[in-house]
Amino acid sequence: MKGSKRRRSTLVVALALIAGLGATVPSHAETPYPFRDPSLGVDRRVDDLLDRLTLDEKISLLHQYQPAIPRLGIESFRTGTEALHGVAWLGETTVFPQAVGLASTWDPALMEQVGSAVGDEARGFQQERPAGWGLNLWAPVVNLLRDPRWGRNEEGYSEDPELTGALSTAYGEGLTGGDPDHLKTAPTIKHYLANNNEWHRTTTSSDLRPRVAKEYDEAAFKPAIEANAATGVMSSYNLVNGRPATVNPDLDGVVRKWTSYDLLNVTDAFAPGNLPGDQKYYPSVTEGDAAAVKAGIDSFTDNDANSSVTTGAIKSALQQGLLKESDVEEAAGHILSVRVRLGEFDPGGGKYGAIDKSVINSPAHQKLARKAATEGAVLLKNQAGALPLKKSAKDVAVVGPLADTLYTDWYSGTLPYAVTPADGIAAKLGTAVTTNEGVDRIALKNAETGRYVTAGTDADGEPLKETSVSDASAQFDVFDWGAGIVTLRSAANGKYVGYNWANFVNDQAQPNGWYVQQQFKLEEQPDGTYLLRYAGYETEEPWWGNPVYLGPTGEDGTLGLVAKDAAARYTKDVVRSGVDAAVAAVKGRDHAVVVVGSNPSINGREAHDRTDMGLAPAQEALVRAVRAANPRVVVIVENSYPTTLGALQKEVPALLWTSHAGQETGNALADLLYGDANPSGRLTQTWYRSESDLPSILDYDIIKSDRTYQYFKGSPLYPFGHGLSYTSFRYGGLHKTADGYAVKVTNTGARTGDEVVQLYAHQRVSRDKQPLKQLEAFQRVTLKPGETKTVELRLTKKDLAHWDVTRSKWVVEQGTYDVLAGSSSADIRTRTTWQVSGETIPARDLSRTTRAENFDDYDSTRLVDESKERGTAVGVAADRAWLKYGDARLGSGASKFTARVAGASGTVEVRLGSPTGTLVGTAAFGGTSSPYAYETVTADLSRAAKGRTDVYLVLKGEGLRLATFSVD
């Protein structure tokens, strides 16, 4: 059903009779209203229900918390159960690997199975309906991982739109059940659009030139919507080309065109309030909410469960003429379409109405979690056959800060059980293993008073104090997470120290919470003492300020926050060296397994980007020391993102990467380490050698900045698609088929293994800058030793299209295309060429009105909102900014330049050949009172403005905006 063209029923008399009949019977599930009749079409059922609702009831549906409507027997409904890698925030559920780990399987069939399991578990709560539960699931995240420093890297799938699209579609089909008319759950993909930085995420604008928008960012969202594997999108916090994503008109004008089904589009949490708030885009909630509805938002996630602000704003917008009742009805219809398809109004809850809690963490789901964790791990390095390990060598030490613990992230469910790496290895060997975290145990002594920082000894802890006691209560295990951040675990009770807005108490099982209040920095001073700085997550928030240092604030020595000049200076006494303890644990052992990595609550997460891509210094030192003590070492890196790894990748013989992979992490790792499973995961992102390989995280133009494997010209640490196996594979030649290419792949090793065959294409000659290579298709194939299979990979001429900015359309250019297949983007095993018949992009016709955003190159400009409602203009960010419009045909001579400009005063120079080339005309602009008030300016052009050439517009005057122009 296409909501924007909803057909209202013309059976007015019949509906009136039915309505009259309905008034004589009780309002419960058996009421014979048409909206409760599963034999009728969705459109008919929605129209019937809309006809029965009052305006106030329709408005009530537009908030996240939709109230019950008792008179019609309609229960309450809530959008937004989190289900990124399992159902979250509702209690114990199956916890699958993080999304980036699931994606590393490159296995759409497995992704669909996981999605189906998660959908079942979401349904499993429907009989009890706990707080926070609903069947509208906010997953998956399809934002592209173009920058590995993004705090939410763990939530996404890949830096590539083809891979992201395939995996998100598979996961979504599992969540929906595969039938868009009868939904198991209703997944919402997020966050639309170009949301890949957390730094000032509500006020920064992502500049998307048309090619980047069409070929990259939109391309990740389109597949799942087009396949009806998702039922809507969530708008993101950021601005896109100067306009808040909450009021992005593409929500209606682009996204809804990808499917014939109704979509339920939602805002991100509290985002509506940002419009009049820190974005200052509209003067009031009323105007902001009205604009969001007009743009294509149906459900407002704002003010938690308090819907009155939203409903009040919508009513006010109707009264002021900012909205029509038809706008409200349209949005309500989108919502009700999804609710109808979920079976809410069907007898017994429809197709999936009988599912209960017995499915949650079922044995089948536990087995699937283990399979997913196994397939998602990536063998980065395996020198001289260091892996797999022999089970006969049972004297094993498992060391490192993540050796015997599992961490979950913000969007994880609650672990029903936890198999740590040490647990998994011990179970595999059938004997105990030696473990050691390899972290220092320290005591902090006030250099002036000689008193120690002490913690409570009971399970609940006590506020930290300075006392004369120097036993275990004055000792802390220091975990280094990089960027100077440490956590302190009390030796007295094994609990972490955290801030509770009043005191520092050793009562936390793990670092956790929205404000991760267990973070500290030990700042060394010139005299060798240390200041203990509170580095809790809230210190990154703009509203938080000093004091942030610790010192005694009470007569009893209780520690509190003080200014830096009042902070206590502490000596750091190492009671036990973590490195020494780990070295002692691994010496003489058959094997040493070191597990290092990240804490998902600290090392990058929502609202907090990473600034350091390396391992924590103490962890890197630990690996080196263990390697020196026992050369039979294997390093497991357990984190949520690409890591630079320093020189370690050269120094250690074997490296295995895993995401935080959920409850079965340890079993999966043990299966891989000991060869009961053959590594088959592949990287979904480029692993860079250094932060210097990357531009600003705010630079979204992957084409100009040579970003991701598609354009990166450097030498990566590990390339996109990389992953090793315990066996080897031989590729035959590529052969053209009716709908793509086929290649024979042979397992030439001694073990059964999975190869992920990756097909890339490269356009040799083009009018426009093209990717060095671009993933077009992939297939995971299982091969026994000596077995050969023919792998068929779909590639059509349409897949080779790119966005032609000169005509705002997709185009396949005529020419030679390289077609390449291999084990990664850098490990190409076979190739061929394809002579493609296509178009030749004609020279630009600038006599027609050209949108300024359709440039070929630029410097010192920003993309900005042409108006608050729609359109993109180009704004000047620095004097002498320029725009290039390549290969323009001016004919025998152009005589006039015309442009629509707004904002600050300035000039637009027309030059030929380069930004400093021949000046053929200058248009002066006196400025307007508003950046949205456009005026037309003109300039006469000299006789040199002729022929076929590159036209440059040089813009002077910061704040000037250019929307359109022509040269004729």
PDB file of N, CA, C and O in Angstrom, residues 751-804:
ATOM      1  N   ARG A 751      41.908 -29.221   4.764  1.00  0.00           N
ATOM      2  CA  ARG A 751      40.763 -29.028   5.657  1.00  0.00           C
ATOM      3  C   ARG A 751      39.566 -28.487   4.883  1.00  0.00           C
ATOM      4  O   ARG A 751      39.724 -27.702   3.947  1.00  0.00           O
ATOM      5  N   THR A 752      38.384 -28.872   5.321  1.00  0.00           N
ATOM      6  CA  THR A 752      37.172 -28.241   4.801  1.00  0.00           C
ATOM      7  C   THR A 752      37.159 -26.781   5.240  1.00  0.00           C
ATOM      8  O   THR A 752      37.487 -26.467   6.391  1.00  0.00           O
ATOM      9  N   GLY A 753      36.797 -25.904   4.334  1.00  0.00           N
ATOM     10  CA  GLY A 753      36.773 -24.495   4.691  1.00  0.00           C
ATOM     11  C   GLY A 753      35.800 -23.705   3.841  1.00  0.00           C
ATOM     12  O   GLY A 753      35.328 -24.180   2.804  1.00  0.00           O
ATOM     13  N   ASP A 754      35.490 -22.510   4.298  1.00  0.00           N
ATOM     14  CA  ASP A 754      34.608 -21.598   3.579  1.00  0.00           C
ATOM     15  C   ASP A 754      35.444 -20.495   2.956  1.00  0.00           C
ATOM     16  O   ASP A 754      36.254 -19.859   3.640  1.00  0.00           O
ATOM     17  N   GLU A 755      35.238 -20.277   1.684  1.00  0.00           N
ATOM     18  CA  GLU A 755      35.848 -19.144   1.002  1.00  0.00           C
ATOM     19  C   GLU A 755      34.754 -18.126   0.702  1.00  0.00           C
ATOM     20  O   GLU A 755      33.623 -18.495   0.360  1.00  0.00           O
ATOM     21  N   VAL A 756      35.067 -16.863   0.886  1.00  0.00           N
ATOM     22  CA  VAL A 756      34.143 -15.796   0.504  1.00  0.00           C
ATOM     23  C   VAL A 756      34.662 -15.205  -0.801  1.00  0.00           C
ATOM     24  O   VAL A 756      35.655 -14.476  -0.822  1.00  0.00           O
ATOM     25  N   VAL A 757      34.016 -15.575  -1.873  1.00  0.00           N
ATOM     26  CA  VAL A 757      34.432 -15.134  -3.204  1.00  0.00           C
ATOM     27  C   VAL A 757      33.859 -13.737  -3.434  1.00  0.00           C
ATOM     28  O   VAL A 757      32.650 -13.529  -3.345  1.00  0.00           O
ATOM     29  N   GLN A 758      34.731 -12.793  -3.715  1.00  0.00           N
ATOM     30  CA  GLN A 758      34.340 -11.392  -3.846  1.00  0.00           C
ATOM     31  C   GLN A 758      34.561 -10.921  -5.283  1.00  0.00           C
ATOM     32  O   GLN A 758      35.640 -11.116  -5.841  1.00  0.00           O
ATOM     33  N   LEU A 759      33.548 -10.314  -5.853  1.00  0.00           N
ATOM     34  CA  LEU A 759      33.609  -9.824  -7.220  1.00  0.00           C
ATOM     35  C   LEU A 759      33.633  -8.303  -7.218  1.00  0.00           C
ATOM     36  O   LEU A 759      32.754  -7.655  -6.638  1.00  0.00           O
ATOM     37  N   TYR A 760      34.640  -7.744  -7.855  1.00  0.00           N
ATOM     38  CA  TYR A 760      34.819  -6.292  -7.925  1.00  0.00           C
ATOM     39  C   TYR A 760      34.811  -5.850  -9.380  1.00  0.00           C
ATOM     40  O   TYR A 760      35.091  -6.638 -10.297  1.00  0.00           O
ATOM     41  N   ALA A 761      34.503  -4.590  -9.592  1.00  0.00           N
ATOM     42  CA  ALA A 761      34.562  -4.002 -10.932  1.00  0.00           C
ATOM     43  C   ALA A 761      35.282  -2.663 -10.865  1.00  0.00           C
ATOM     44  O   ALA A 761      35.298  -1.997  -9.823  1.00  0.00           O
ATOM     45  N   HIS A 762      35.886  -2.295 -11.971  1.00  0.00           N
ATOM     46  CA  HIS A 762      36.571  -1.010 -12.088  1.00  0.00           C
ATOM     47  C   HIS A 762      36.378  -0.483 -13.499  1.00  0.00           C
ATOM     48  O   HIS A 762      36.602  -1.196 -14.483  1.00  0.00           O
ATOM     49  N   GLN A 763      35.950   0.751 -13.589  1.00  0.00           N
ATOM     50  CA  GLN A 763      35.759   1.400 -14.879  1.00  0.00           C
ATOM     51  C   GLN A 763      37.051   2.105 -15.270  1.00  0.00           C
ATOM     52  O   GLN A 763      37.528   2.988 -14.563  1.00  0.00           O
ATOM     53  N   ARG A 764      37.631   1.704 -16.385  1.00  0.00           N
ATOM     54  CA  ARG A 764      38.959   2.202 -16.754  1.00  0.00           C
ATOM     55  C   ARG A 764      38.956   3.679 -17.128  1.00  0.00           C
ATOM     56  O   ARG A 764      39.822   4.442 -16.705  1.00  0.00           O
ATOM     57  N   VAL A 765      38.000   4.073 -17.944  1.00  0.00           N
ATOM     58  CA  VAL A 765      37.960   5.456 -18.422  1.00  0.00           C
ATOM     59  C   VAL A 765      36.557   6.004 -18.196  1.00  0.00           C
ATOM     60  O   VAL A 765      35.575   5.349 -18.502  1.00  0.00           O
ATOM     61  N   SER A 766      36.480   7.194 -17.635  1.00  0.00           N
ATOM     62  CA  SER A 766      35.185   7.793 -17.346  1.00  0.00           C
ATOM     63  C   SER A 766      35.305   9.306 -17.366  1.00  0.00           C
ATOM     64  O   SER A 766      36.388   9.863 -17.158  1.00  0.00           O
ATOM     65  N   ARG A 767      34.196   9.952 -17.611  1.00  0.00           N
ATOM     66  CA  ARG A 767      34.168  11.398 -17.449  1.00  0.00           C
ATOM     67  C   ARG A 767      34.452  11.776 -16.003  1.00  0.00           C
ATOM     68  O   ARG A 767      35.020  12.819 -15.715  1.00  0.00           O
ATOM     69  N   ASP A 768      34.036  10.909 -15.066  1.00  0.00           N
ATOM     70  CA  ASP A 768      34.071  11.217 -13.645  1.00  0.00           C
ATOM     71  C   ASP A 768      35.055  10.319 -12.915  1.00  0.00           C
ATOM     72  O   ASP A 768      35.353   9.202 -13.345  1.00  0.00           O
ATOM     73  N   LYS A 769      35.551  10.800 -11.784  1.00  0.00           N
ATOM     74  CA  LYS A 769      36.430  10.000 -10.940  1.00  0.00           C
ATOM     75  C   LYS A 769      35.687   8.744 -10.501  1.00  0.00           C
ATOM     76  O   LYS A 769      34.574   8.809  -9.997  1.00  0.00           O
ATOM     77  N   GLN A 770      36.328   7.587 -10.687  1.00  0.00           N
ATOM     78  CA  GLN A 770      35.704   6.311 -10.375  1.00  0.00           C
ATOM     79  C   GLN A 770      36.463   5.584  -9.269  1.00  0.00           C
ATOM     80  O   GLN A 770      37.651   5.812  -9.059  1.00  0.00           O
ATOM     81  N   PRO A 771      35.787   4.669  -8.567  1.00  0.00           N
ATOM     82  CA  PRO A 771      36.476   3.875  -7.551  1.00  0.00           C
ATOM     83  C   PRO A 771      37.623   3.065  -8.153  1.00  0.00           C
ATOM     84  O   PRO A 771      37.555   2.632  -9.305  1.00  0.00           O
ATOM     85  N   LEU A 772      38.657   2.854  -7.345  1.00  0.00           N
ATOM     86  CA  LEU A 772      39.744   1.972  -7.765  1.00  0.00           C
ATOM     87  C   LEU A 772      39.199   0.574  -7.999  1.00  0.00           C
ATOM     88  O   LEU A 772      39.644  -0.138  -8.899  1.00  0.00           O
ATOM     89  N   LYS A 773      38.280   0.183  -7.163  1.00  0.00           N
ATOM     90  CA  LYS A 773      37.500  -1.039  -7.354  1.00  0.00           C
ATOM     91  C   LYS A 773      36.273  -0.935  -6.468  1.00  0.00           C
ATOM     92  O   LYS A 773      36.278  -0.213  -5.467  1.00  0.00           O
ATOM     93  N   GLN A 774      35.236  -1.651  -6.850  1.00  0.00           N
ATOM     94  CA  GLN A 774      33.987  -1.562  -6.108  1.00  0.00           C
ATOM     95  C   GLN A 774      33.342  -2.940  -6.049  1.00  0.00           C
ATOM     96  O   GLN A 774      33.202  -3.612  -7.077  1.00  0.00           O
ATOM     97  N   LEU A 775      32.971  -3.363  -4.835  1.00  0.00           N
ATOM     98  CA  LEU A 775      32.333  -4.660  -4.659  1.00  0.00           C
ATOM     99  C   LEU A 775      30.993  -4.682  -5.386  1.00  0.00           C
ATOM    100  O   LEU A 775      30.157  -3.797  -5.196  1.00  0.00           O
ATOM    101  N   GLU A 776      30.806  -5.717  -6.208  1.00  0.00           N
ATOM    102  CA  GLU A 776      29.562  -5.859  -6.952  1.00  0.00           C
ATOM    103  C   GLU A 776      28.748  -7.069  -6.507  1.00  0.00           C
ATOM    104  O   GLU A 776      27.529  -7.083  -6.630  1.00  0.00           O
ATOM    105  N   ALA A 777      29.439  -8.095  -6.015  1.00  0.00           N
ATOM    106  CA  ALA A 777      28.745  -9.310  -5.585  1.00  0.00           C
ATOM    107  C   ALA A 777      29.714 -10.127  -4.737  1.00  0.00           C
ATOM    108  O   ALA A 777      30.931  -9.928  -4.779  1.00  0.00           O
ATOM    109  N   PHE A 778      29.162 -11.046  -3.963  1.00  0.00           N
ATOM    110  CA  PHE A 778      29.989 -11.953  -3.170  1.00  0.00           C
ATOM    111  C   PHE A 778      29.190 -13.211  -2.881  1.00  0.00           C
ATOM    112  O   PHE A 778      27.953 -13.215  -2.932  1.00  0.00           O
ATOM    113  N   GLN A 779      29.895 -14.275  -2.592  1.00  0.00           N
ATOM    114  CA  GLN A 779      29.225 -15.518  -2.223  1.00  0.00           C
ATOM    115  C   GLN A 779      30.134 -16.337  -1.327  1.00  0.00           C
ATOM    116  O   GLN A 779      31.314 -16.516  -1.610  1.00  0.00           O
ATOM    117  N   ARG A 780      29.566 -16.821  -0.274  1.00  0.00           N
ATOM    118  CA  ARG A 780      30.279 -17.701   0.645  1.00  0.00           C
ATOM    119  C   ARG A 780      30.061 -19.139   0.196  1.00  0.00           C
ATOM    120  O   ARG A 780      28.925 -19.558  -0.033  1.00  0.00           O
ATOM    121  N   VAL A 781      31.133 -19.910   0.068  1.00  0.00           N
ATOM    122  CA  VAL A 781      31.033 -21.272  -0.438  1.00  0.00           C
ATOM    123  C   VAL A 781      31.855 -22.202   0.442  1.00  0.00           C
ATOM    124  O   VAL A 781      32.969 -21.875   0.845  1.00  0.00           O
ATOM    125  N   THR A 782      31.291 -23.375   0.766  1.00  0.00           N
ATOM    126  CA  THR A 782      31.976 -24.385   1.573  1.00  0.00           C
ATOM    127  C   THR A 782      32.569 -25.444   0.662  1.00  0.00           C
ATOM    128  O   THR A 782      31.862 -25.991  -0.206  1.00  0.00           O
ATOM    129  N   LEU A 783      33.847 -25.741   0.860  1.00  0.00           N
ATOM    130  CA  LEU A 783      34.540 -26.701   0.016  1.00  0.00           C
ATOM    131  C   LEU A 783      35.294 -27.708   0.865  1.00  0.00           C
ATOM    132  O   LEU A 783      36.028 -27.338   1.788  1.00  0.00           O
ATOM    133  N   LYS A 784      35.128 -28.990   0.528  1.00  0.00           N
ATOM    134  CA  LYS A 784      35.920 -30.039   1.153  1.00  0.00           C
ATOM    135  C   LYS A 784      37.306 -30.078   0.506  1.00  0.00           C
ATOM    136  O   LYS A 784      37.500 -29.531  -0.584  1.00  0.00           O
ATOM    137  N   PRO A 785      38.271 -30.725   1.140  1.00  0.00           N
ATOM    138  CA  PRO A 785      39.604 -30.827   0.529  1.00  0.00           C
ATOM    139  C   PRO A 785      39.524 -31.414  -0.879  1.00  0.00           C
ATOM    140  O   PRO A 785      38.889 -32.451  -1.102  1.00  0.00           O
ATOM    141  N   GLY A 786      40.121 -30.725  -1.826  1.00  0.00           N
ATOM    142  CA  GLY A 786      40.136 -31.178  -3.209  1.00  0.00           C
ATOM    143  C   GLY A 786      38.880 -30.878  -3.995  1.00  0.00           C
ATOM    144  O   GLY A 786      38.840 -31.075  -5.211  1.00  0.00           O
ATOM    145  N   GLU A 787      37.844 -30.368  -3.342  1.00  0.00           N
ATOM    146  CA  GLU A 787      36.569 -30.124  -4.014  1.00  0.00           C
ATOM    147  C   GLU A 787      36.605 -28.826  -4.810  1.00  0.00           C
ATOM    148  O   GLU A 787      37.212 -27.836  -4.411  1.00  0.00           O
ATOM    149  N   THR A 788      35.956 -28.857  -5.966  1.00  0.00           N
ATOM    150  CA  THR A 788      35.821 -27.682  -6.824  1.00  0.00           C
ATOM    151  C   THR A 788      34.344 -27.358  -7.005  1.00  0.00           C
ATOM    152  O   THR A 788      33.534 -28.259  -7.229  1.00  0.00           O
ATOM    153  N   LYS A 789      34.010 -26.099  -6.881  1.00  0.00           N
ATOM    154  CA  LYS A 789      32.646 -25.642  -7.148  1.00  0.00           C
ATOM    155  C   LYS A 789      32.688 -24.445  -8.072  1.00  0.00           C
ATOM    156  O   LYS A 789      33.628 -23.640  -8.026  1.00  0.00           O
ATOM    157  N   THR A 790      31.676 -24.350  -8.898  1.00  0.00           N
ATOM    158  CA  THR A 790      31.524 -23.174  -9.747  1.00  0.00           C
ATOM    159  C   THR A 790      30.672 -22.152  -8.998  1.00  0.00           C
ATOM    160  O   THR A 790      29.530 -22.444  -8.609  1.00  0.00           O
ATOM    161  N   VAL A 791      31.249 -20.999  -8.772  1.00  0.00           N
ATOM    162  CA  VAL A 791      30.567 -19.939  -8.039  1.00  0.00           C
ATOM    163  C   VAL A 791      30.046 -18.922  -9.043  1.00  0.00           C
ATOM    164  O   VAL A 791      30.816 -18.380  -9.849  1.00  0.00           O
ATOM    165  N   GLU A 792      28.752 -18.680  -9.007  1.00  0.00           N
ATOM    166  CA  GLU A 792      28.133 -17.722  -9.915  1.00  0.00           C
ATOM    167  C   GLU A 792      27.829 -16.432  -9.165  1.00  0.00           C
ATOM    168  O   GLU A 792      27.227 -16.453  -8.093  1.00  0.00           O
ATOM    169  N   LEU A 793      28.253 -15.345  -9.754  1.00  0.00           N
ATOM    170  CA  LEU A 793      28.131 -14.028  -9.130  1.00  0.00           C
ATOM    171  C   LEU A 793      27.388 -13.097 -10.078  1.00  0.00           C
ATOM    172  O   LEU A 793      27.793 -12.920 -11.234  1.00  0.00           O
ATOM    173  N   ARG A 794      26.316 -12.510  -9.556  1.00  0.00           N
ATOM    174  CA  ARG A 794      25.473 -11.677 -10.403  1.00  0.00           C
ATOM    175  C   ARG A 794      26.121 -10.315 -10.645  1.00  0.00           C
ATOM    176  O   ARG A 794      26.561  -9.637  -9.719  1.00  0.00           O
ATOM    177  N   LEU A 795      26.176  -9.920 -11.909  1.00  0.00           N
ATOM    178  CA  LEU A 795      26.650  -8.587 -12.290  1.00  0.00           C
ATOM    179  C   LEU A 795      26.001  -8.213 -13.607  1.00  0.00           C
ATOM    180  O   LEU A 795      26.236  -8.852 -14.631  1.00  0.00           O
ATOM    181  N   THR A 796      25.149  -7.192 -13.572  1.00  0.00           N
ATOM    182  CA  THR A 796      24.486  -6.717 -14.780  1.00  0.00           C
ATOM    183  C   THR A 796      25.028  -5.352 -15.164  1.00  0.00           C
ATOM    184  O   THR A 796      25.696  -4.681 -14.363  1.00  0.00           O
ATOM    185  N   LYS A 797      24.743  -4.956 -16.348  1.00  0.00           N
ATOM    186  CA  LYS A 797      25.210  -3.652 -16.818  1.00  0.00           C
ATOM    187  C   LYS A 797      24.685  -2.531 -15.934  1.00  0.00           C
ATOM    188  O   LYS A 797      25.397  -1.556 -15.659  1.00  0.00           O
ATOM    189  N   LYS A 798      23.475  -2.696 -15.440  1.00  0.00           N
ATOM    190  CA  LYS A 798      22.884  -1.676 -14.570  1.00  0.00           C
ATOM    191  C   LYS A 798      23.716  -1.473 -13.311  1.00  0.00           C
ATOM    192  O   LYS A 798      23.779  -0.366 -12.766  1.00  0.00           O
ATOM    193  N   ASP A 799      24.375  -2.535 -12.842  1.00  0.00           N
ATOM    194  CA  ASP A 799      25.176  -2.439 -11.622  1.00  0.00           C
ATOM    195  C   ASP A 799      26.393  -1.534 -11.804  1.00  0.00           C
ATOM    196  O   ASP A 799      27.006  -1.116 -10.817  1.00  0.00           O
ATOM    197  N   LEU A 800      26.760  -1.248 -13.031  1.00  0.00           N
ATOM    198  CA  LEU A 800      27.939  -0.433 -13.310  1.00  0.00           C
ATOM    199  C   LEU A 800      27.615   1.059 -13.379  1.00  0.00           C
ATOM    200  O   LEU A 800      28.489   1.880 -13.642  1.00  0.00           O
ATOM    201  N   ALA A 801      26.379   1.411 -13.140  1.00  0.00           N
ATOM    202  CA  ALA A 801      25.962   2.805 -13.290  1.00  0.00           C
ATOM    203  C   ALA A 801      26.527   3.678 -12.171  1.00  0.00           C
ATOM    204  O   ALA A 801      26.756   3.229 -11.048  1.00  0.00           O
ATOM    205  N   HIS A 802      26.773   4.925 -12.503  1.00  0.00           N
ATOM    206  CA  HIS A 802      27.079   5.933 -11.489  1.00  0.00           C
ATOM    207  C   HIS A 802      26.221   7.165 -11.763  1.00  0.00           C
ATOM    208  O   HIS A 802      25.574   7.269 -12.807  1.00  0.00           O
ATOM    209  N   TRP A 803      26.192   8.081 -10.813  1.00  0.00           N
ATOM    210  CA  TRP A 803      25.305   9.234 -10.898  1.00  0.00           C
ATOM    211  C   TRP A 803      25.954  10.318 -11.744  1.00  0.00           C
ATOM    212  O   TRP A 803      27.043  10.808 -11.436  1.00  0.00           O
ATOM    213  N   ASP A 804      25.265  10.684 -12.805  1.00  0.00           N
ATOM    214  CA  ASP A 804      25.748  11.728 -13.715  1.00  0.00           C
ATOM    215  C   ASP A 804      25.205  13.072 -13.250  1.00  0.00           C
ATOM    216  O   ASP A 804      24.003  13.353 -13.382  1.00  0.00           O
TER     217      ASP A 804
END
